[in-house]
């Protein structure tokens, strides 16, 4: 069979699948289906309890959603306070954040030092792992390479199947430490095999923070400024956890509830985060901004910028979906606290990098887009800028390649995933088994010789 014949068969099979799978949207209302596990008012269906994190964007009063300024809570503590404390003590905060998420309490200075030392020791990949699991099978997508790296770690673990909490904590700490190395080495292999560029494999330094090590590993000269490392550290903190209901954290709970191993659960979460509706959103923001910058002559002219945003909302520009990427969130409507925090740091970095003009363009879009969206959709909820509006801009100023934007999200979120993995083991105990109603009628069986192809 030739490739042309195979392609023709696949095309016909595709038509058959598409023809037989559509479901009348009216049936979802008839059976009160919570599509996307969301209630009719947009709130998430309550499927579990957690002590790890909270995403506050509204309050329910008399059965109605009342929008409030956004707050992000880790283990009962406002993330803003965690960041302020790290800045006050001139420390990188992600390691403290990871400790808090894993163990449920803030570390003492001694505990933080020991935990950071342990992470530092674990950053180096096992012997021959880089050569056998990364270099011999490079991937054009770093997230897929990271998922494979997580699964491959099972083979290098002396006790991969142990479900005891102590063993799972060990596995999670090692993964938290190694995620930045997996991403950096996966990127270097991709540069060599897919981009025909030089590959640089630097050893991580145990005394450096996660942010410092990552910048060191992806750069040929291993250098970075203090502000660059601080900015990336901030990004890691604010992406580390976002409640149990986000898709990838829910994935950890669902897969862990089946009583599988740590590596399978975390690899599944990586696959979830890769999705363009989840962790891949910041790349869409940058791509949208590329088009805006190319088509708007005067970035300071409100009328020009607004006119192009109108085109995007009216599905006449960019990807014709009508979405202004980086604007709007499922929970936050008045403000996304992550966007507020990252925006302040982005302005500081923009001054150092000579990108203030571009920063002001982002600021202008943040101000104009919600109004334009509200004009086009008067009945829709109020919207605000989300963290994706500024994260891609920040990574670009840090000279981080776009293919690493989502892996950075994973490097951060592995802390939250690990906490949810442990929580499910400690207090879950019941496999996730939601219901799907079958809406296809039973049909009389047709013998093989009597069957006809209904789709040409």
GROMACS .gro file of C-alpha atoms in nm:
model
  456
    1UNK     CA    1   0.000   0.000   0.000
    2UNK     CA    2   0.138   0.339  -0.098
    3UNK     CA    3   0.140   0.645   0.127
    4UNK     CA    4  -0.120   0.807  -0.100
    5UNK     CA    5  -0.349   0.506  -0.056
    6UNK     CA    6  -0.300   0.511   0.322
    7UNK     CA    7  -0.382   0.882   0.333
    8UNK     CA    8  -0.696   0.824   0.128
    9UNK     CA    9  -0.815   0.550   0.366
   10UNK     CA   10  -0.746   0.767   0.670
   11UNK     CA   11  -0.941   1.052   0.513
   12UNK     CA   12  -1.244   0.827   0.463
   13UNK     CA   13  -1.218   0.694   0.819
   14UNK     CA   14  -1.202   1.052   0.943
   15UNK     CA   15  -1.528   1.131   0.764
   16UNK     CA   16  -1.695   0.827   0.920
   17UNK     CA   17  -1.581   0.924   1.270
   18UNK     CA   18  -1.696   1.284   1.232
   19UNK     CA   19  -2.030   1.173   1.090
   20UNK     CA   20  -2.106   0.935   1.377
   21UNK     CA   21  -1.988   1.141   1.675
   22UNK     CA   22  -2.188   1.469   1.682
   23UNK     CA   23  -2.431   1.512   1.971
   24UNK     CA   24  -2.728   1.748   1.960
   25UNK     CA   25  -2.635   2.040   2.187
   26UNK     CA   26  -2.993   2.054   2.312
   27UNK     CA   27  -2.941   1.717   2.482
   28UNK     CA   28  -2.688   1.874   2.717
   29UNK     CA   29  -2.959   2.102   2.850
   30UNK     CA   30  -3.220   1.827   2.855
   31UNK     CA   31  -3.007   1.607   3.080
   32UNK     CA   32  -2.855   1.897   3.278
   33UNK     CA   33  -2.503   1.801   3.177
   34UNK     CA   34  -2.231   2.004   3.347
   35UNK     CA   35  -2.019   2.056   3.036
   36UNK     CA   36  -1.657   2.112   3.125
   37UNK     CA   37  -1.756   2.031   3.485
   38UNK     CA   38  -1.908   2.378   3.510
   39UNK     CA   39  -2.243   2.491   3.645
   40UNK     CA   40  -2.477   2.709   3.442
   41UNK     CA   41  -2.345   3.024   3.615
   42UNK     CA   42  -1.987   2.943   3.516
   43UNK     CA   43  -1.872   2.819   3.856
   44UNK     CA   44  -1.696   2.485   3.877
   45UNK     CA   45  -1.881   2.170   3.981
   46UNK     CA   46  -1.768   2.080   4.332
   47UNK     CA   47  -1.595   1.741   4.304
   48UNK     CA   48  -1.354   1.750   4.596
   49UNK     CA   49  -1.201   1.932   4.889
   50UNK     CA   50  -0.846   2.064   4.921
   51UNK     CA   51  -0.623   2.239   5.172
   52UNK     CA   52  -0.357   2.329   4.916
   53UNK     CA   53  -0.468   2.639   4.729
   54UNK     CA   54  -0.756   2.873   4.660
   55UNK     CA   55  -0.842   3.098   4.370
   56UNK     CA   56  -1.067   3.383   4.481
   57UNK     CA   57  -1.236   3.595   4.218
   58UNK     CA   58  -1.593   3.613   4.341
   59UNK     CA   59  -1.816   3.548   4.640
   60UNK     CA   60  -2.160   3.388   4.642
   61UNK     CA   61  -2.421   3.610   4.806
   62UNK     CA   62  -2.790   3.511   4.801
   63UNK     CA   63  -2.708   3.257   4.530
   64UNK     CA   64  -2.544   3.514   4.304
   65UNK     CA   65  -2.181   3.560   4.203
   66UNK     CA   66  -2.037   3.888   4.327
   67UNK     CA   67  -1.701   3.978   4.171
   68UNK     CA   68  -1.417   4.074   4.405
   69UNK     CA   69  -1.051   4.166   4.341
   70UNK     CA   70  -0.861   3.845   4.273
   71UNK     CA   71  -0.660   3.671   4.542
   72UNK     CA   72  -0.432   3.366   4.509
   73UNK     CA   73  -0.394   3.163   4.828
   74UNK     CA   74  -0.134   2.894   4.899
   75UNK     CA   75  -0.208   2.685   5.209
   76UNK     CA   76  -0.403   2.973   5.360
   77UNK     CA   77  -0.139   3.238   5.286
   78UNK     CA   78  -0.178   3.516   5.032
   79UNK     CA   79   0.088   3.473   4.763
   80UNK     CA   80   0.159   3.845   4.773
   81UNK     CA   81   0.285   3.807   5.132
   82UNK     CA   82   0.506   3.515   5.031
   83UNK     CA   83   0.663   3.726   4.758
   84UNK     CA   84   0.707   4.032   4.979
   85UNK     CA   85   0.880   3.820   5.245
   86UNK     CA   86   1.124   3.673   4.991
   87UNK     CA   87   1.205   4.020   4.856
   88UNK     CA   88   1.251   4.159   5.206
   89UNK     CA   89   1.500   3.884   5.292
   90UNK     CA   90   1.665   3.907   4.947
   91UNK     CA   91   1.590   3.542   4.877
   92UNK     CA   92   1.452   3.357   4.580
   93UNK     CA   93   1.102   3.252   4.681
   94UNK     CA   94   1.012   2.951   4.467
   95UNK     CA   95   1.185   2.701   4.694
   96UNK     CA   96   0.998   2.836   4.997
   97UNK     CA   97   0.678   2.822   4.794
   98UNK     CA   98   0.739   2.456   4.703
   99UNK     CA   99   0.803   2.367   5.069
  100UNK     CA  100   0.480   2.538   5.173
  101UNK     CA  101   0.273   2.360   4.908
  102UNK     CA  102   0.421   2.019   4.986
  103UNK     CA  103   0.412   2.027   5.364
  104UNK     CA  104   0.138   2.276   5.446
  105UNK     CA  105   0.339   2.520   5.656
  106UNK     CA  106   0.599   2.790   5.608
  107UNK     CA  107   0.957   2.669   5.657
  108UNK     CA  108   1.193   2.804   5.918
  109UNK     CA  109   1.524   2.940   5.788
  110UNK     CA  110   1.692   2.611   5.880
  111UNK     CA  111   1.422   2.401   5.712
  112UNK     CA  112   1.438   2.618   5.400
  113UNK     CA  113   1.816   2.581   5.378
  114UNK     CA  114   1.800   2.202   5.416
  115UNK     CA  115   1.517   2.175   5.163
  116UNK     CA  116   1.701   2.396   4.913
  117UNK     CA  117   2.018   2.191   4.960
  118UNK     CA  118   1.821   1.871   4.896
  119UNK     CA  119   1.671   2.018   4.578
  120UNK     CA  120   2.018   2.126   4.466
  121UNK     CA  121   2.154   1.774   4.509
  122UNK     CA  122   1.868   1.627   4.306
  123UNK     CA  123   1.895   1.858   4.003
  124UNK     CA  124   2.152   1.640   3.828
  125UNK     CA  125   1.983   1.368   3.622
  126UNK     CA  126   2.070   1.002   3.692
  127UNK     CA  127   2.379   0.851   3.521
  128UNK     CA  128   2.333   0.805   3.144
  129UNK     CA  129   1.981   0.954   3.159
  130UNK     CA  130   2.073   1.255   2.943
  131UNK     CA  131   2.240   1.045   2.675
  132UNK     CA  132   1.987   0.759   2.667
  133UNK     CA  133   1.655   0.930   2.739
  134UNK     CA  134   1.702   1.279   2.596
  135UNK     CA  135   1.975   1.288   2.331
  136UNK     CA  136   1.886   0.959   2.162
  137UNK     CA  137   1.521   1.051   2.117
  138UNK     CA  138   1.488   1.430   2.086
  139UNK     CA  139   1.147   1.589   2.041
  140UNK     CA  140   1.040   1.897   1.852
  141UNK     CA  141   0.802   1.971   2.141
  142UNK     CA  142   0.968   2.013   2.480
  143UNK     CA  143   0.652   1.926   2.674
  144UNK     CA  144   0.640   1.584   2.511
  145UNK     CA  145   1.006   1.539   2.592
  146UNK     CA  146   0.939   1.631   2.956
  147UNK     CA  147   0.651   1.384   2.979
  148UNK     CA  148   0.876   1.112   2.841
  149UNK     CA  149   1.148   1.215   3.086
  150UNK     CA  150   0.905   1.181   3.376
  151UNK     CA  151   0.796   0.834   3.264
  152UNK     CA  152   1.156   0.731   3.204
  153UNK     CA  153   1.241   0.833   3.561
  154UNK     CA  154   1.039   0.532   3.674
  155UNK     CA  155   1.316   0.305   3.541
  156UNK     CA  156   1.581   0.488   3.745
  157UNK     CA  157   1.390   0.464   4.074
  158UNK     CA  158   1.468   0.180   4.316
  159UNK     CA  159   1.113   0.197   4.453
  160UNK     CA  160   0.893   0.337   4.175
  161UNK     CA  161   0.571   0.168   4.285
  162UNK     CA  162   0.580   0.262   4.653
  163UNK     CA  163   0.263   0.451   4.749
  164UNK     CA  164   0.383   0.530   5.103
  165UNK     CA  165   0.366   0.904   5.165
  166UNK     CA  166   0.736   0.925   5.251
  167UNK     CA  167   0.833   0.756   4.924
  168UNK     CA  168   0.599   0.975   4.721
  169UNK     CA  169   0.746   1.287   4.887
  170UNK     CA  170   1.094   1.169   4.783
  171UNK     CA  171   0.979   1.114   4.427
  172UNK     CA  172   0.807   1.453   4.413
  173UNK     CA  173   1.106   1.643   4.550
  174UNK     CA  174   1.330   1.479   4.291
  175UNK     CA  175   1.088   1.573   4.014
  176UNK     CA  176   1.059   1.933   4.139
  177UNK     CA  177   1.439   1.954   4.132
  178UNK     CA  178   1.483   1.790   3.792
  179UNK     CA  179   1.205   1.953   3.592
  180UNK     CA  180   1.418   2.256   3.503
  181UNK     CA  181   1.700   2.025   3.392
  182UNK     CA  182   1.465   1.808   3.185
  183UNK     CA  183   1.326   2.115   3.010
  184UNK     CA  184   1.666   2.274   2.947
  185UNK     CA  185   1.828   1.957   2.815
  186UNK     CA  186   1.522   1.877   2.604
  187UNK     CA  187   1.551   2.222   2.453
  188UNK     CA  188   1.922   2.179   2.381
  189UNK     CA  189   1.857   1.846   2.207
  190UNK     CA  190   1.582   2.011   2.003
  191UNK     CA  191   1.822   2.290   1.899
  192UNK     CA  192   2.074   2.035   1.776
  193UNK     CA  193   1.851   1.791   1.595
  194UNK     CA  194   1.566   2.009   1.469
  195UNK     CA  195   1.710   2.362   1.443
  196UNK     CA  196   2.061   2.266   1.329
  197UNK     CA  197   2.214   2.484   1.601
  198UNK     CA  198   2.481   2.425   1.860
  199UNK     CA  199   2.385   2.230   2.171
  200UNK     CA  200   2.510   2.333   2.515
  201UNK     CA  201   2.485   2.087   2.804
  202UNK     CA  202   2.583   2.262   3.127
  203UNK     CA  203   2.575   2.097   3.466
  204UNK     CA  204   2.329   2.248   3.716
  205UNK     CA  205   2.482   2.403   4.026
  206UNK     CA  206   2.340   2.279   4.357
  207UNK     CA  207   2.381   2.616   4.531
  208UNK     CA  208   2.166   2.803   4.278
  209UNK     CA  209   1.790   2.852   4.285
  210UNK     CA  210   1.554   2.693   4.035
  211UNK     CA  211   1.529   3.020   3.840
  212UNK     CA  212   1.905   3.074   3.833
  213UNK     CA  213   1.977   2.718   3.727
  214UNK     CA  214   1.725   2.728   3.443
  215UNK     CA  215   1.866   3.050   3.297
  216UNK     CA  216   2.217   2.906   3.334
  217UNK     CA  217   2.125   2.583   3.155
  218UNK     CA  218   1.955   2.736   2.851
  219UNK     CA  219   2.219   3.002   2.776
  220UNK     CA  220   2.544   2.931   2.593
  221UNK     CA  221   2.746   3.160   2.825
  222UNK     CA  222   2.556   3.054   3.142
  223UNK     CA  223   2.518   3.420   3.249
  224UNK     CA  224   2.215   3.615   3.373
  225UNK     CA  225   2.147   3.932   3.570
  226UNK     CA  226   2.004   3.942   3.919
  227UNK     CA  227   1.686   4.109   3.791
  228UNK     CA  228   1.642   3.840   3.526
  229UNK     CA  229   1.663   3.565   3.787
  230UNK     CA  230   1.430   3.752   4.023
  231UNK     CA  231   1.173   3.799   3.746
  232UNK     CA  232   1.175   3.432   3.651
  233UNK     CA  233   1.156   3.336   4.019
  234UNK     CA  234   0.843   3.551   4.054
  235UNK     CA  235   0.690   3.382   3.750
  236UNK     CA  236   0.760   3.041   3.904
  237UNK     CA  237   0.595   3.139   4.234
  238UNK     CA  238   0.272   3.270   4.082
  239UNK     CA  239   0.231   2.968   3.852
  240UNK     CA  240   0.307   2.703   4.117
  241UNK     CA  241  -0.053   2.634   4.216
  242UNK     CA  242  -0.401   2.744   4.115
  243UNK     CA  243  -0.651   2.540   4.310
  244UNK     CA  244  -0.749   2.178   4.257
  245UNK     CA  245  -0.997   2.254   3.980
  246UNK     CA  246  -0.757   2.357   3.703
  247UNK     CA  247  -0.729   2.091   3.435
  248UNK     CA  248  -0.379   1.962   3.508
  249UNK     CA  249  -0.419   1.950   3.887
  250UNK     CA  250  -0.753   1.774   3.845
  251UNK     CA  251  -0.570   1.530   3.616
  252UNK     CA  252  -0.330   1.450   3.900
  253UNK     CA  253  -0.623   1.377   4.131
  254UNK     CA  254  -0.808   1.167   3.874
  255UNK     CA  255  -0.507   0.956   3.774
  256UNK     CA  256  -0.380   0.924   4.131
  257UNK     CA  257  -0.724   0.808   4.244
  258UNK     CA  258  -0.676   0.501   4.025
  259UNK     CA  259  -0.386   0.407   4.257
  260UNK     CA  260  -0.115   0.440   3.995
  261UNK     CA  261   0.247   0.544   4.043
  262UNK     CA  262   0.376   0.900   4.085
  263UNK     CA  263   0.545   0.914   3.743
  264UNK     CA  264   0.230   0.814   3.556
  265UNK     CA  265   0.024   1.074   3.741
  266UNK     CA  266   0.270   1.359   3.682
  267UNK     CA  267   0.328   1.267   3.316
  268UNK     CA  268  -0.049   1.287   3.262
  269UNK     CA  269  -0.050   1.635   3.416
  270UNK     CA  270   0.226   1.743   3.177
  271UNK     CA  271   0.010   1.626   2.887
  272UNK     CA  272  -0.281   1.831   3.019
  273UNK     CA  273  -0.074   2.144   3.066
  274UNK     CA  274   0.059   2.121   2.712
  275UNK     CA  275  -0.292   2.190   2.580
  276UNK     CA  276  -0.351   2.521   2.405
  277UNK     CA  277  -0.652   2.584   2.630
  278UNK     CA  278  -0.433   2.548   2.938
  279UNK     CA  279  -0.058   2.611   2.959
  280UNK     CA  280  -0.008   2.697   2.594
  281UNK     CA  281  -0.214   3.018   2.611
  282UNK     CA  282   0.077   3.259   2.665
  283UNK     CA  283   0.225   3.164   2.327
  284UNK     CA  284  -0.103   3.268   2.162
  285UNK     CA  285  -0.074   3.606   2.335
  286UNK     CA  286   0.274   3.663   2.193
  287UNK     CA  287   0.161   3.555   1.845
  288UNK     CA  288  -0.134   3.793   1.867
  289UNK     CA  289   0.096   4.073   1.980
  290UNK     CA  290   0.325   4.007   1.684
  291UNK     CA  291   0.032   4.073   1.453
  292UNK     CA  292  -0.081   4.384   1.641
  293UNK     CA  293   0.271   4.531   1.638
  294UNK     CA  294   0.301   4.460   1.266
  295UNK     CA  295  -0.032   4.623   1.177
  296UNK     CA  296  -0.054   4.917   1.418
  297UNK     CA  297   0.184   5.192   1.312
  298UNK     CA  298   0.162   5.409   1.624
  299UNK     CA  299   0.159   5.192   1.938
  300UNK     CA  300   0.073   5.495   2.153
  301UNK     CA  301  -0.235   5.588   1.951
  302UNK     CA  302  -0.542   5.464   2.139
  303UNK     CA  303  -0.767   5.488   1.833
  304UNK     CA  304  -0.533   5.280   1.617
  305UNK     CA  305  -0.487   5.013   1.881
  306UNK     CA  306  -0.859   5.004   1.958
  307UNK     CA  307  -0.943   4.973   1.589
  308UNK     CA  308  -0.729   4.663   1.555
  309UNK     CA  309  -0.868   4.512   1.874
  310UNK     CA  310  -1.216   4.564   1.727
  311UNK     CA  311  -1.103   4.364   1.423
  312UNK     CA  312  -0.984   4.081   1.645
  313UNK     CA  313  -1.306   4.076   1.848
  314UNK     CA  314  -1.511   4.086   1.527
  315UNK     CA  315  -1.318   3.782   1.396
  316UNK     CA  316  -1.162   3.984   1.115
  317UNK     CA  317  -0.801   3.959   1.235
  318UNK     CA  318  -0.548   3.725   1.395
  319UNK     CA  319  -0.695   3.371   1.424
  320UNK     CA  320  -1.057   3.476   1.356
  321UNK     CA  321  -1.187   3.327   1.682
  322UNK     CA  322  -1.289   3.663   1.828
  323UNK     CA  323  -1.068   3.605   2.131
  324UNK     CA  324  -0.830   3.865   2.267
  325UNK     CA  325  -0.574   3.634   2.423
  326UNK     CA  326  -0.454   3.738   2.768
  327UNK     CA  327  -0.791   3.893   2.849
  328UNK     CA  328  -1.052   3.707   3.053
  329UNK     CA  329  -1.044   3.428   3.310
  330UNK     CA  330  -1.281   3.161   3.438
  331UNK     CA  331  -1.262   3.290   3.798
  332UNK     CA  332  -1.101   3.635   3.804
  333UNK     CA  333  -1.312   3.919   3.663
  334UNK     CA  334  -1.192   4.235   3.841
  335UNK     CA  335  -0.823   4.148   3.859
  336UNK     CA  336  -0.589   3.851   3.826
  337UNK     CA  337  -0.339   3.885   4.115
  338UNK     CA  338  -0.075   3.701   3.912
  339UNK     CA  339  -0.106   3.954   3.630
  340UNK     CA  340  -0.083   4.244   3.877
  341UNK     CA  341   0.236   4.103   4.033
  342UNK     CA  342   0.402   4.010   3.705
  343UNK     CA  343   0.310   4.340   3.540
  344UNK     CA  344   0.499   4.536   3.807
  345UNK     CA  345   0.809   4.321   3.754
  346UNK     CA  346   0.767   4.338   3.376
  347UNK     CA  347   0.788   4.717   3.389
  348UNK     CA  348   1.106   4.697   3.593
  349UNK     CA  349   1.258   4.450   3.348
  350UNK     CA  350   1.140   4.656   3.049
  351UNK     CA  351   1.344   4.950   3.179
  352UNK     CA  352   1.656   4.733   3.196
  353UNK     CA  353   1.595   4.585   2.849
  354UNK     CA  354   1.487   4.906   2.672
  355UNK     CA  355   1.136   4.770   2.607
  356UNK     CA  356   0.923   5.036   2.776
  357UNK     CA  357   0.746   5.129   2.452
  358UNK     CA  358   0.632   4.770   2.409
  359UNK     CA  359   0.534   4.748   2.776
  360UNK     CA  360   0.308   5.052   2.733
  361UNK     CA  361   0.143   4.880   2.435
  362UNK     CA  362   0.057   4.582   2.658
  363UNK     CA  363  -0.068   4.824   2.923
  364UNK     CA  364  -0.288   4.998   2.667
  365UNK     CA  365  -0.436   4.668   2.547
  366UNK     CA  366  -0.508   4.570   2.907
  367UNK     CA  367  -0.703   4.893   2.945
  368UNK     CA  368  -0.886   4.893   2.609
  369UNK     CA  369  -0.968   4.527   2.542
  370UNK     CA  370  -1.214   4.466   2.830
  371UNK     CA  371  -1.421   4.767   2.720
  372UNK     CA  372  -1.427   4.654   2.358
  373UNK     CA  373  -1.523   4.299   2.454
  374UNK     CA  374  -1.802   4.435   2.679
  375UNK     CA  375  -1.933   4.650   2.393
  376UNK     CA  376  -1.955   4.348   2.164
  377UNK     CA  377  -2.096   4.116   2.432
  378UNK     CA  378  -2.303   4.332   2.673
  379UNK     CA  379  -2.452   4.032   2.852
  380UNK     CA  380  -2.115   3.870   2.920
  381UNK     CA  381  -1.935   3.891   3.253
  382UNK     CA  382  -1.679   4.160   3.316
  383UNK     CA  383  -1.329   4.057   3.206
  384UNK     CA  384  -0.977   4.157   3.309
  385UNK     CA  385  -0.621   4.082   3.201
  386UNK     CA  386  -0.497   3.741   3.300
  387UNK     CA  387  -0.139   3.635   3.374
  388UNK     CA  388  -0.081   3.516   3.016
  389UNK     CA  389  -0.094   3.875   2.889
  390UNK     CA  390   0.236   3.954   3.057
  391UNK     CA  391   0.409   3.617   3.103
  392UNK     CA  392   0.499   3.573   2.737
  393UNK     CA  393   0.625   3.931   2.720
  394UNK     CA  394   0.841   3.872   3.026
  395UNK     CA  395   0.986   3.549   2.886
  396UNK     CA  396   1.060   3.725   2.558
  397UNK     CA  397   1.250   3.999   2.742
  398UNK     CA  398   1.442   3.724   2.922
  399UNK     CA  399   1.541   3.594   2.577
  400UNK     CA  400   1.371   3.263   2.647
  401UNK     CA  401   1.263   3.081   2.327
  402UNK     CA  402   0.890   3.041   2.277
  403UNK     CA  403   0.909   2.663   2.279
  404UNK     CA  404   1.009   2.692   2.647
  405UNK     CA  405   0.716   2.911   2.758
  406UNK     CA  406   0.488   2.621   2.851
  407UNK     CA  407   0.774   2.409   2.997
  408UNK     CA  408   0.844   2.699   3.237
  409UNK     CA  409   0.482   2.666   3.349
  410UNK     CA  410   0.547   2.296   3.415
  411UNK     CA  411   0.873   2.369   3.601
  412UNK     CA  412   0.664   2.584   3.834
  413UNK     CA  413   0.344   2.381   3.857
  414UNK     CA  414   0.519   2.053   3.944
  415UNK     CA  415   0.517   2.184   4.304
  416UNK     CA  416   0.139   2.216   4.304
  417UNK     CA  417   0.090   1.886   4.123
  418UNK     CA  418   0.307   1.712   4.381
  419UNK     CA  419   0.103   1.858   4.665
  420UNK     CA  420  -0.219   1.739   4.501
  421UNK     CA  421  -0.069   1.394   4.443
  422UNK     CA  422   0.015   1.364   4.812
  423UNK     CA  423  -0.327   1.500   4.916
  424UNK     CA  424  -0.507   1.243   4.700
  425UNK     CA  425  -0.305   0.960   4.852
  426UNK     CA  426  -0.362   1.081   5.208
  427UNK     CA  427  -0.733   1.158   5.196
  428UNK     CA  428  -0.874   1.051   4.858
  429UNK     CA  429  -0.944   0.680   4.871
  430UNK     CA  430  -1.210   0.674   4.601
  431UNK     CA  431  -1.153   0.644   4.227
  432UNK     CA  432  -1.301   0.924   4.016
  433UNK     CA  433  -1.596   0.783   3.825
  434UNK     CA  434  -1.825   1.056   3.684
  435UNK     CA  435  -2.123   0.962   3.468
  436UNK     CA  436  -2.167   0.991   3.093
  437UNK     CA  437  -2.517   0.931   2.958
  438UNK     CA  438  -2.535   0.733   2.638
  439UNK     CA  439  -2.764   0.906   2.386
  440UNK     CA  440  -2.721   0.659   2.102
  441UNK     CA  441  -3.016   0.424   2.048
  442UNK     CA  442  -2.966   0.050   2.026
  443UNK     CA  443  -2.966  -0.079   1.667
  444UNK     CA  444  -3.029  -0.420   1.510
  445UNK     CA  445  -2.707  -0.593   1.411
  446UNK     CA  446  -2.623  -0.599   1.038
  447UNK     CA  447  -2.442  -0.909   0.904
  448UNK     CA  448  -2.113  -0.836   0.727
  449UNK     CA  449  -2.241  -0.928   0.381
  450UNK     CA  450  -2.535  -0.684   0.412
  451UNK     CA  451  -2.343  -0.376   0.518
  452UNK     CA  452  -2.315  -0.073   0.290
  453UNK     CA  453  -2.082   0.224   0.301
  454UNK     CA  454  -2.296   0.525   0.387
  455UNK     CA  455  -2.019   0.779   0.347
  456UNK     CA  456  -1.846   0.824   0.011
   0.00000   0.00000   0.00000
